[in-house]
Amino acid sequence: MSTHSVEDIKQQSGRLRGTLVESLSNRITGALADDDQTLIKYHGSYQQDDRDVRDERRRQKLEPDFSFMIRTRTPGGVVTPAQWLKLDAIATTFAERGLRITTRQAFQFHGVIKGELKPTMQAINAALIDTLAACGDVNRNIAVASNPYLSQVHTAVQAQAEALSKHLLPNSRAYYEIWLDEEKVAGSGEEEEPIYGATYLPRKFKIAFAVPPSNDVDVFAQDLGFIAVIGNNGSGDDGALLGYNVSVGGGMGATHGDAETYPRIADVIGFIAPDQVIPVAEAVVTTQRDWGNRAVRKRARLKYTIDDHGLEAFKLEVARRAGITFEPAHAFAFAHNADEFGWHQGDDGRWHLTLRILSGRIWDRASEDGDRVRHLTGLREIARLLDAAGGPSEFRLTANQNMLIANLDDAQRALIDQLVGEYALDTHREASPLRKAALACVALPTCGLAMAEAERYLPAFVDRLEKVMAKNGLDGNDLHLRISGCPNGCSRPYLGEIALVGKAPGRYNLMLGADHRGQRLNTLYRENIDETAILDTLDPLFRQYAAERTDAERFGDFLIRSGLVREHIAPGKALPLELIA
Ligand code: SRM
Ligand code: SF4
């Protein structure tokens, strides 16, 4: 553990270089020097250790089983078939447990050992993908609605997200020097960082672009959100991107038992034109850079800056820095924050197939019933086919850890269907709505902050929850479940109609009452309970829901309307009603 504060480490790092080169060449340990463990995050990697063997290795007086997680910067999660093939090869050569789709449309590789970090980074870059700023106190991977319908809007919004992602990259050449052997030049270590300054941001920063009616990116969980406004007034601008409603101050992370920290729903502060995205984003980022709390790290996210300084003052400062005036926000309506599986045809006639990927983990492995799951191989075959065909086909990750095979013509659709069937990639066909929408963060064994299982626990918990639902006549009901191994909220659990937030091994806080559109936070209902208690708590609530719900009323909405769960208002308050059309 470093004895230096994160602010000091950043300040003294020579623009994110630290002693990473020396740390990487030290063969005595599988770990990096303490401060370098902080700095490598800005390069898109985390030092981790296998927590399944941590105690045993301690008993044997061995150092922890260190390895690294690497995360890509893939705005909107879009990659070509050729890139997919390269990422697959990297996962197979250097990583354990395949390719992992994250809740921000990035790929993660787990289990890369220190000696193979540099070749892995080089291989990722050879695929024309980088990992720069995928972690750390900077702007992270930008999430974009995966949108299988409005193809032209998707293209426009995706292009804006990519340009913004580039604009907000750190200026330091450290990444290129350390991983790609770029020559050092005069001024290395002192590069100007016009957006970030020498200490970068007080904390991580997250942006998403949403395209209603889908809120698949959970825009209100983001520091900064752009909600596309599409012309539909019959005046000739139908289908065109008119601009964006801007939202600020969303966030999920909290600490158990610490009321100073909390999840927060973002506020909508006004409407801007498409060409104002970059100036507004830069103004939000630099205001957070200058106003954010650098003394108390757990209060450093933008959501606290806004609550401490006041929304109006923050909005005025952003408008001043961006040189714009916010127009009143346009009405918008989100229908859901989950993915819609199967084939969809875009407005340009091309086809998109949304596949469910359980907790985003794509790998070949033995299944519990002894069969072999061959999803990595199946997607490799699909990528080969599409790569050989050329054309605009692409893979698109979703912020719900699923994926699209996108931009296909009629003939390709038939071929893909065949391969999807052959490799049993169509798990969405059989899965219940509950299972299809369920999210779980990585948690054990790699996440150093996990207090309980999440990804590995999800399938078994869903099996049992389905039984309780069936007992109450609710089988087939669409219900959003999210599990996180700790209160940091990487699966955005506070937006789940039902959420389990890890407290200790096998024990969770049960949160209830969010909506299914990502617009209302849930509330703590029972603290620190085990699976039996969770199911016993839900059973009578399901019974009452089945008996008393109004037509099509969702579980979360029912719990709030019936008063069974108290609505979570402050500090993560509900959206102003007039904005919900
Ligand atoms: Fe996260 C930290 C995994 C999305 C809030 N998150 C971590 C770390 C790096 C643990 C650590 O710091 O040592 C986890 C690595 C686990 C592993 O072994 O891979 C981790 N977070 C993930 C991913 C992979 C979860 C997943 O199952 O997909 C997601 C990667 C996203 C990406 O591609 O960039 C991921 N994390 C999120 C989200 C959801 C989102 O961004 O939409 C959140 C909540 C939104 C937010 O930021 O408020 C989230 N992660 C956190 C936090 C709490 C931040 C806070 O404000 O308190 C931490 C801990 C921290 O930063 O100190 C954290
Ligand atoms: Fe790890 Fe907690 Fe994030 Fe899960 S929510 S990945 S346990 S930090």
XYZ file of C-alpha atoms and ligand atoms in Angstrom:
652
model
C 0.000 0.000 0.000
C 1.383 3.380 -0.964
C 1.891 5.915 1.801
C 1.380 8.742 -0.714
C -1.989 10.279 -1.449
C -3.379 9.767 -4.945
C -3.097 13.547 -5.483
C 0.630 13.438 -4.620
C 1.231 10.400 -6.803
C -0.369 12.148 -9.798
C 1.520 15.389 -9.149
C 4.881 13.676 -8.871
C 4.355 11.133 -11.634
C 6.013 13.001 -14.526
C 2.682 12.979 -16.342
C 1.705 9.414 -15.482
C 5.121 7.795 -15.960
C 6.216 7.203 -12.361
C 8.615 4.281 -12.236
C 6.448 2.047 -14.386
C 9.316 1.058 -16.680
C 11.431 -0.069 -13.710
C 8.467 -1.824 -12.093
C 7.770 -3.785 -15.256
C 11.348 -4.998 -15.557
C 11.636 -6.063 -11.901
C 11.497 -9.867 -12.066
C 11.639 -10.457 -8.313
C 7.939 -9.792 -7.841
C 4.786 -10.147 -9.900
C 3.634 -6.781 -8.547
C 4.416 -3.163 -9.398
C 5.931 -0.642 -6.990
C 3.219 0.882 -4.804
C 2.746 4.221 -6.556
C 2.900 2.580 -9.980
C -0.159 0.536 -9.008
C -2.064 3.827 -8.990
C -0.467 5.146 -12.173
C -1.050 2.063 -14.307
C -4.797 2.705 -14.027
C -4.409 5.738 -16.332
C -2.935 3.316 -18.871
C -6.043 1.121 -18.629
C -4.865 -1.594 -16.260
C -5.293 -2.678 -12.636
C -3.035 -4.826 -10.559
C -5.083 -7.614 -8.982
C -4.510 -10.937 -7.275
C -6.479 -14.170 -7.373
C -8.570 -13.929 -4.216
C -9.554 -17.607 -4.405
C -5.983 -18.537 -3.474
C -5.037 -15.508 -1.385
C -5.328 -17.172 2.030
C -3.618 -20.374 0.941
C -0.677 -18.468 -0.518
C -0.416 -16.406 2.646
C -0.275 -19.638 4.658
C 2.471 -20.886 2.331
C 4.308 -17.575 2.768
C 4.075 -16.886 -0.971
C 3.319 -13.465 -2.396
C -0.256 -13.111 -3.692
C -0.945 -14.534 -7.155
C -0.608 -11.173 -8.903
C -1.917 -10.517 -12.374
C -3.400 -7.590 -14.255
C -6.766 -6.660 -15.627
C -6.633 -4.639 -18.849
C -9.574 -2.547 -20.048
C -9.998 -1.115 -23.543
C -11.109 2.367 -24.539
C -13.775 1.522 -27.086
C -16.313 4.376 -27.244
C -19.777 2.920 -27.742
C -18.179 -0.538 -27.698
C -17.872 -0.642 -31.483
C -15.219 -2.860 -33.117
C -14.817 -4.318 -36.592
C -14.736 -8.086 -37.246
C -10.963 -7.803 -37.873
C -10.509 -6.140 -34.486
C -12.678 -8.790 -32.850
C -10.390 -11.505 -34.189
C -7.357 -9.736 -32.743
C -9.010 -9.218 -29.349
C -9.992 -12.878 -29.288
C -6.392 -13.895 -30.059
C -5.155 -11.669 -27.220
C -7.651 -13.189 -24.791
C -6.613 -16.669 -25.839
C -2.863 -15.977 -25.721
C -2.398 -13.725 -22.712
C -5.500 -13.726 -20.513
C -7.609 -16.080 -18.454
C -11.382 -16.417 -18.657
C -11.873 -15.058 -22.158
C -13.195 -11.673 -23.185
C -15.299 -9.754 -20.666
C -17.791 -7.111 -21.826
C -18.117 -4.396 -19.186
C -21.057 -2.242 -18.130
C -19.422 0.627 -20.065
C -19.009 -1.175 -23.394
C -15.333 -1.958 -22.953
C -13.506 -5.268 -23.176
C -11.617 -6.499 -20.165
C -8.873 -9.095 -20.097
C -8.228 -10.708 -16.719
C -5.190 -12.598 -15.463
C -2.423 -11.077 -17.588
C 0.884 -11.580 -15.782
C 3.322 -8.715 -15.400
C 5.878 -10.134 -17.840
C 3.214 -10.242 -20.557
C 1.647 -6.850 -19.930
C 3.689 -5.045 -22.541
C 3.171 -7.578 -25.358
C -0.534 -7.591 -24.525
C -0.727 -3.797 -24.684
C 1.153 -3.877 -27.979
C -1.183 -6.495 -29.392
C -4.200 -4.399 -28.387
C -2.697 -1.367 -30.103
C -1.926 -3.458 -33.171
C -5.688 -4.000 -33.352
C -5.977 -0.191 -33.530
C -7.549 -0.106 -30.085
C -5.973 1.477 -27.042
C -6.469 1.330 -23.307
C -5.405 4.904 -22.558
C -7.553 6.531 -19.871
C -9.781 3.464 -19.545
C -9.257 3.780 -15.779
C -7.935 6.530 -13.447
C -9.005 10.076 -12.598
C -9.810 11.043 -16.177
C -12.696 10.707 -18.588
C -13.404 6.964 -18.980
C -14.786 4.989 -21.882
C -17.757 6.888 -23.291
C -20.948 4.846 -23.410
C -23.335 5.172 -26.366
C -26.833 3.768 -26.886
C -26.469 0.533 -28.816
C -29.602 1.429 -30.767
C -30.499 -1.202 -33.341
C -33.299 0.862 -34.916
C -32.315 4.434 -35.632
C -29.220 3.719 -37.669
C -28.588 7.234 -38.930
C -28.914 8.731 -35.473
C -26.639 6.005 -34.121
C -23.984 6.868 -36.688
C -24.175 10.575 -35.813
C -24.167 10.030 -32.042
C -21.388 7.430 -32.205
C -19.241 9.841 -34.240
C -19.752 12.574 -31.637
C -18.831 10.189 -28.835
C -15.650 9.115 -30.608
C -14.622 12.720 -31.248
C -15.320 13.634 -27.629
C -13.399 10.623 -26.345
C -10.384 11.724 -28.382
C -10.738 15.327 -27.287
C -10.696 14.362 -23.620
C -7.642 12.105 -23.785
C -4.673 13.124 -21.647
C -1.909 14.819 -23.627
C 0.927 12.934 -21.919
C 2.963 10.661 -24.209
C 3.658 8.329 -21.266
C 1.396 5.603 -22.661
C 3.158 5.558 -26.021
C 6.633 5.615 -24.462
C 6.011 2.879 -21.910
C 4.002 0.422 -23.962
C 4.822 1.252 -27.584
C 8.482 2.252 -27.230
C 7.973 5.773 -28.548
C 11.200 7.796 -28.260
C 11.323 10.278 -25.398
C 11.574 13.842 -26.649
C 12.461 17.144 -24.972
C 9.631 18.015 -22.591
C 8.697 14.392 -21.840
C 7.235 14.344 -18.367
C 6.190 17.981 -18.531
C 3.646 17.928 -21.346
C 0.935 20.545 -21.158
C -2.358 19.057 -20.026
C -4.727 21.850 -21.089
C -7.856 20.014 -19.978
C -6.599 18.110 -16.977
C -3.623 19.983 -15.522
C -0.835 18.244 -13.598
C -3.124 16.430 -11.155
C -5.778 15.345 -13.650
C -9.320 15.147 -12.213
C -10.165 14.718 -8.533
C -11.809 11.383 -9.401
C -12.963 9.196 -12.286
C -15.363 10.822 -14.773
C -18.022 9.155 -16.915
C -20.009 10.244 -19.953
C -22.826 8.551 -21.870
C -24.947 9.331 -24.910
C -28.514 8.018 -24.722
C -30.993 7.752 -27.585
C -34.595 7.582 -26.323
C -36.725 5.542 -26.037
C -33.854 3.308 -24.872
C -31.907 4.238 -21.768
C -29.611 1.214 -22.125
C -26.633 3.332 -21.029
C -28.336 4.374 -17.768
C -27.640 7.998 -18.576
C -28.725 9.216 -15.119
C -25.941 7.181 -13.490
C -23.307 9.185 -15.383
C -21.327 12.262 -14.392
C -22.324 13.784 -17.726
C -25.057 12.629 -20.055
C -26.210 13.632 -23.519
C -29.787 12.597 -24.279
C -30.378 12.752 -28.026
C -33.352 14.800 -29.155
C -34.638 13.575 -32.481
C -36.948 15.589 -34.710
C -40.423 14.085 -34.941
C -42.687 17.057 -35.287
C -43.720 16.434 -38.863
C -42.040 19.645 -39.975
C -39.433 18.082 -42.190
C -36.831 17.334 -39.537
C -38.254 13.883 -38.686
C -35.543 11.476 -37.679
C -32.794 14.102 -37.627
C -30.615 14.680 -34.593
C -31.630 18.127 -33.303
C -29.332 18.216 -30.293
C -29.086 16.922 -26.763
C -30.538 17.417 -23.329
C -27.563 17.582 -20.971
C -27.584 15.805 -17.613
C -24.983 16.132 -14.870
C -24.157 14.632 -11.492
C -25.178 11.001 -11.712
C -23.206 8.314 -9.920
C -23.627 5.016 -8.139
C -20.712 4.501 -5.751
C -21.292 4.584 -1.994
C -19.682 3.211 1.148
C -21.695 0.998 3.507
C -22.854 2.919 6.562
C -21.430 6.284 5.443
C -24.198 8.822 4.835
C -21.688 11.238 3.289
C -21.634 8.970 0.243
C -24.641 7.997 -1.852
C -25.847 7.062 -5.312
C -27.338 10.002 -7.171
C -29.591 10.456 -10.188
C -28.288 13.107 -12.612
C -30.051 16.450 -13.126
C -31.099 17.634 -16.585
C -29.774 21.182 -17.006
C -30.876 22.150 -20.499
C -30.692 21.572 -24.233
C -27.716 22.171 -26.537
C -27.054 21.905 -30.273
C -24.882 19.035 -31.570
C -21.900 21.352 -32.185
C -21.918 22.393 -28.523
C -21.141 18.895 -27.217
C -17.368 19.320 -27.036
C -17.329 22.813 -25.467
C -19.982 21.798 -22.915
C -18.212 18.532 -22.035
C -14.904 20.333 -21.668
C -16.530 22.970 -19.457
C -18.107 20.320 -17.219
C -14.787 18.476 -16.961
C -12.712 21.579 -16.191
C -15.260 22.866 -13.664
C -15.077 19.518 -11.901
C -11.275 19.694 -12.161
C -11.263 23.074 -10.404
C -14.223 22.728 -8.032
C -14.045 19.013 -7.154
C -13.060 17.960 -3.641
C -9.399 16.920 -3.727
C -9.076 16.717 0.055
C -11.621 13.941 0.637
C -11.429 11.335 -2.118
C -14.690 9.613 -1.252
C -16.442 12.978 -1.833
C -14.587 13.824 -5.033
C -17.062 12.706 -7.708
C -18.962 15.349 -9.663
C -22.235 14.435 -7.906
C -20.808 15.758 -4.614
C -19.312 18.837 -6.289
C -22.791 19.685 -7.552
C -24.466 19.050 -4.206
C -21.777 21.082 -2.389
C -21.806 24.078 -4.776
C -25.447 23.994 -5.892
C -26.803 22.939 -9.277
C -27.564 26.480 -10.464
C -24.055 27.759 -9.692
C -22.572 24.748 -11.442
C -24.755 25.214 -14.506
C -23.891 28.932 -14.752
C -20.180 28.157 -14.523
C -20.411 25.510 -17.244
C -22.352 27.866 -19.523
C -19.784 30.623 -18.882
C -16.817 28.361 -19.627
C -18.468 26.866 -22.708
C -19.614 30.287 -23.940
C -23.176 29.073 -24.457
C -26.636 29.558 -23.062
C -28.525 26.397 -22.201
C -31.922 26.293 -23.865
C -34.790 24.784 -21.846
C -34.636 20.998 -21.926
C -36.881 19.248 -24.442
C -39.383 16.664 -23.239
C -38.110 13.131 -23.486
C -39.404 9.675 -22.639
C -37.417 6.560 -21.884
C -39.242 3.253 -22.196
C -36.634 0.925 -20.662
C -32.991 0.578 -19.656
C -32.506 -3.053 -20.692
C -31.535 -4.532 -24.056
C -33.953 -5.891 -26.631
C -32.744 -9.229 -27.929
C -32.988 -10.865 -31.312
C -33.082 -9.351 -34.793
C -33.983 -5.735 -35.472
C -33.923 -3.852 -38.727
C -32.477 -0.362 -38.711
C -34.037 2.550 -40.568
C -31.413 2.051 -43.284
C -32.631 -1.505 -43.917
C -29.614 -3.246 -42.368
C -29.965 -5.965 -39.747
C -28.746 -6.109 -36.147
C -28.769 -9.134 -33.867
C -28.621 -8.510 -30.106
C -27.203 -11.508 -28.258
C -27.351 -12.044 -24.536
C -23.955 -12.672 -22.947
C -24.203 -13.870 -19.364
C -22.465 -11.191 -17.264
C -20.556 -10.189 -20.385
C -18.190 -13.176 -20.125
C -17.363 -14.693 -23.532
C -15.345 -17.888 -23.221
C -15.178 -21.556 -24.030
C -15.689 -23.693 -20.957
C -17.396 -26.755 -19.568
C -20.955 -25.941 -18.499
C -22.474 -27.184 -15.249
C -24.301 -30.000 -17.044
C -21.061 -31.221 -18.607
C -21.623 -29.771 -22.098
C -19.045 -27.531 -23.656
C -19.935 -23.884 -24.046
C -18.144 -22.566 -27.150
C -19.183 -18.929 -27.344
C -15.671 -17.585 -27.936
C -15.159 -20.021 -30.803
C -18.604 -19.291 -32.230
C -18.062 -15.534 -32.259
C -14.623 -16.120 -33.807
C -16.298 -18.005 -36.676
C -18.794 -15.174 -37.098
C -16.011 -12.572 -37.071
C -14.051 -14.574 -39.672
C -17.072 -14.770 -41.932
C -17.832 -11.054 -41.655
C -14.192 -10.064 -41.994
C -13.845 -12.077 -45.194
C -17.045 -10.514 -46.573
C -15.854 -6.928 -45.975
C -18.547 -4.243 -45.773
C -19.864 -2.234 -42.859
C -20.633 -5.056 -40.405
C -19.489 -4.455 -36.839
C -19.696 -5.771 -33.304
C -21.304 -3.412 -30.833
C -21.134 -4.019 -27.087
C -24.002 -2.845 -24.916
C -23.773 -1.176 -21.519
C -25.803 -4.126 -20.201
C -22.870 -6.474 -20.919
C -24.484 -7.865 -24.076
C -23.556 -7.448 -27.722
C -24.867 -6.759 -31.182
C -23.704 -8.190 -34.464
C -24.622 -5.129 -36.444
C -25.016 -3.693 -39.932
C -25.724 -6.891 -41.837
C -27.463 -7.405 -45.155
C -30.203 -10.001 -45.787
C -27.819 -12.730 -46.955
C -25.505 -12.268 -43.968
C -28.445 -12.512 -41.605
C -29.138 -16.073 -42.733
C -25.484 -17.109 -42.398
C -25.185 -15.587 -38.949
C -28.364 -17.339 -37.834
C -26.800 -20.644 -38.794
C -23.613 -20.014 -36.771
C -25.522 -18.590 -33.810
C -27.535 -21.808 -33.724
C -24.504 -24.046 -34.201
C -22.635 -22.471 -31.274
C -25.724 -22.012 -29.088
C -25.182 -18.269 -28.919
C -28.938 -17.639 -28.911
C -29.312 -18.078 -25.148
C -31.834 -15.227 -25.170
C -34.408 -17.527 -26.771
C -34.697 -19.794 -23.761
C -33.910 -17.339 -20.973
C -36.665 -15.756 -18.905
C -37.008 -11.938 -19.046
C -35.556 -11.869 -15.504
C -32.438 -13.732 -16.602
C -32.038 -11.699 -19.783
C -32.013 -8.338 -18.031
C -29.992 -9.381 -14.960
C -26.634 -7.699 -14.438
C -23.765 -8.667 -12.162
C -20.400 -7.022 -11.715
C -17.160 -9.003 -11.888
C -16.520 -9.229 -8.107
C -14.601 -12.365 -7.002
C -12.060 -13.673 -7.700
C -10.354 -10.708 -9.393
C -11.872 -7.573 -7.911
C -9.859 -6.398 -4.936
C -12.865 -4.552 -3.478
C -15.428 -7.368 -3.593
C -17.128 -8.233 -0.310
C -19.358 -10.936 -1.812
C -19.814 -12.879 -5.044
C -21.667 -11.330 -7.979
C -20.884 -12.648 -11.500
C -20.274 -16.205 -10.271
C -23.396 -16.127 -8.085
C -25.862 -14.675 -10.593
C -26.936 -17.904 -12.392
C -27.656 -19.825 -9.176
C -29.487 -16.909 -7.596
C -31.637 -16.425 -10.700
C -32.528 -20.147 -10.646
C -33.821 -19.783 -7.097
C -35.516 -16.447 -7.666
C -37.317 -17.863 -10.696
C -38.752 -20.602 -8.489
C -40.120 -18.058 -6.010
C -41.560 -16.043 -8.879
C -43.165 -19.157 -10.401
C -44.699 -20.078 -7.047
C -46.460 -16.710 -7.126
C -47.571 -17.010 -10.740
C -44.952 -14.514 -11.901
C -42.925 -16.720 -14.235
C -42.157 -14.847 -17.399
C -42.446 -11.484 -15.658
C -39.987 -8.842 -16.750
C -38.094 -7.843 -13.636
C -34.744 -6.075 -13.420
C -32.259 -7.693 -11.040
C -28.765 -6.369 -10.425
C -26.053 -7.788 -8.195
C -22.886 -6.027 -7.046
C -20.191 -7.536 -4.888
C -19.810 -4.295 -2.927
C -21.468 -0.872 -2.662
C -19.322 0.687 -5.409
C -22.108 -0.238 -7.767
C -20.373 -1.385 -10.956
C -23.528 -3.150 -12.178
C -25.468 0.052 -11.370
C -27.437 -1.872 -8.723
C -29.197 1.182 -7.295
C -31.170 1.297 -10.541
C -32.387 -2.307 -10.211
C -36.007 -3.104 -9.307
C -34.370 -5.750 -7.091
C -30.697 -5.428 -6.194
C -28.274 -7.316 -4.014
C -25.336 -5.242 -2.829
C -22.540 -7.298 -1.274
C -21.852 -6.822 2.412
C -19.865 -9.958 3.353
C -19.427 -13.454 1.918
C -22.951 -14.752 1.208
C -24.594 -11.626 2.645
C -26.162 -8.703 0.845
C -28.162 -5.553 1.336
C -31.503 -6.002 -0.421
C -32.484 -2.876 -2.332
C -35.969 -2.506 -3.842
C -38.127 -0.124 -5.791
C -36.205 1.330 -8.749
C -38.084 1.675 -12.005
C -37.199 -0.099 -15.275
C -36.201 3.051 -17.126
C -33.207 4.085 -15.040
C -34.988 7.141 -13.648
C -35.636 6.201 -10.011
C -33.183 4.835 -7.458
C -34.112 1.932 -5.231
C -34.138 1.953 -1.412
C -32.441 -0.179 1.199
C -35.112 -2.677 2.320
C -33.201 -5.263 4.394
C -29.598 -5.057 5.515
C -26.930 -7.754 5.531
C -29.081 -10.836 4.875
C -28.324 -14.215 3.314
C -29.981 -15.916 0.366
C -32.692 -17.639 2.372
C -33.687 -14.376 3.997
C -33.624 -12.578 0.638
C -35.973 -15.127 -0.938
C -38.188 -15.230 2.160
C -38.442 -11.439 2.033
C -39.338 -11.374 -1.646
C -41.888 -14.206 -1.507
C -44.733 -12.256 0.216
C -43.917 -9.130 -1.805
C -44.289 -11.155 -5.009
C -47.565 -12.605 -3.693
C -48.959 -9.156 -3.021
C -47.674 -7.876 -6.373
C -49.342 -10.749 -8.246
C -52.645 -10.085 -6.477
C -52.742 -6.296 -6.450
C -50.813 -4.930 -9.418
C -52.585 -2.875 -12.010
C -52.316 -3.859 -15.668
C -48.698 -4.043 -16.813
C -47.525 -2.414 -13.589
C -43.878 -3.163 -12.960
C -42.662 -4.649 -9.682
C -40.596 -1.600 -8.704
C -43.460 0.781 -9.494
C -45.907 -1.392 -7.550
C -43.688 -1.425 -4.456
C -43.579 2.367 -4.431
C -47.266 2.940 -5.264
C -48.444 0.492 -2.651
C -46.206 2.074 -0.022
C -44.419 -1.230 0.623
C -41.152 0.527 -0.183
C -40.435 4.150 0.556
C -39.365 6.091 -2.521
C -35.755 7.159 -2.533
C -35.799 10.937 -3.008
C -32.883 12.829 -1.547
C -29.999 13.190 -2.051
C -30.326 11.146 -5.255
C -33.660 12.717 -6.084
C -36.274 11.812 -8.681
C -36.381 13.572 -12.044
C -38.642 16.609 -12.376
C -41.932 15.185 -13.562
C -42.487 17.725 -16.304
C -39.449 16.324 -18.133
C -40.918 12.867 -18.314
C -43.231 13.130 -21.269
Fe -16.364 -0.289 -11.455
C -13.879 -0.059 -9.217
C -15.170 -3.191 -12.410
C -18.366 -0.071 -14.118
C -18.190 2.204 -9.883
N -14.760 -1.349 -10.880
C -13.831 -1.029 -9.931
C -12.665 -2.038 -9.975
C -11.630 -1.503 -10.914
C -12.095 -2.442 -8.598
C -10.921 -1.669 -8.068
O -10.952 -0.423 -8.034
O -9.967 -2.318 -7.658
C -13.400 -3.267 -10.587
C -12.521 -4.269 -11.341
C -13.135 -5.645 -11.250
C -12.506 -6.631 -12.147
O -11.892 -7.579 -11.623
O -12.625 -6.527 -13.369
C -14.496 -2.584 -11.371
N -16.605 -1.346 -13.020
C -16.093 -2.593 -13.216
C -16.709 -3.266 -14.424
C -15.760 -4.191 -15.173
C -17.967 -4.006 -13.939
C -18.576 -5.016 -14.865
O -18.937 -6.066 -14.329
O -18.721 -4.776 -16.056
C -17.162 -2.022 -15.204
C -16.102 -1.473 -16.100
C -16.575 -0.260 -16.821
C -15.651 0.249 -17.906
O -15.553 -0.403 -18.932
O -15.083 1.331 -17.728
C -17.403 -1.047 -14.056
N -17.942 0.917 -11.946
C -18.709 0.737 -13.061
C -19.918 1.487 -12.950
C -21.054 1.485 -13.953
C -20.901 2.550 -15.014
O -19.846 3.170 -15.147
O -21.880 2.763 -15.734
C -19.877 2.131 -11.735
C -20.995 3.001 -11.125
C -21.103 4.330 -11.757
C -20.214 5.310 -11.080
O -19.032 5.367 -11.404
O -20.707 6.005 -10.171
C -18.624 1.769 -11.114
N -16.054 0.965 -9.804
C -16.966 1.855 -9.314
C -16.449 2.404 -8.093
C -17.150 3.461 -7.198
C -16.874 4.848 -7.645
C -17.404 5.875 -6.696
O -17.804 6.931 -7.135
O -17.403 5.648 -5.491
C -15.203 1.772 -7.861
C -14.246 2.004 -6.673
C -13.481 3.277 -6.786
O -13.483 3.975 -7.791
O -12.828 3.596 -5.776
C -15.002 0.873 -8.943
Fe -15.705 -4.949 -7.566
Fe -17.522 -3.747 -6.071
Fe -17.247 -3.073 -8.617
Fe -18.287 -5.387 -8.045
S -19.177 -3.394 -7.492
S -16.666 -5.040 -9.548
S -17.208 -5.956 -6.226
S -15.745 -2.743 -7.049
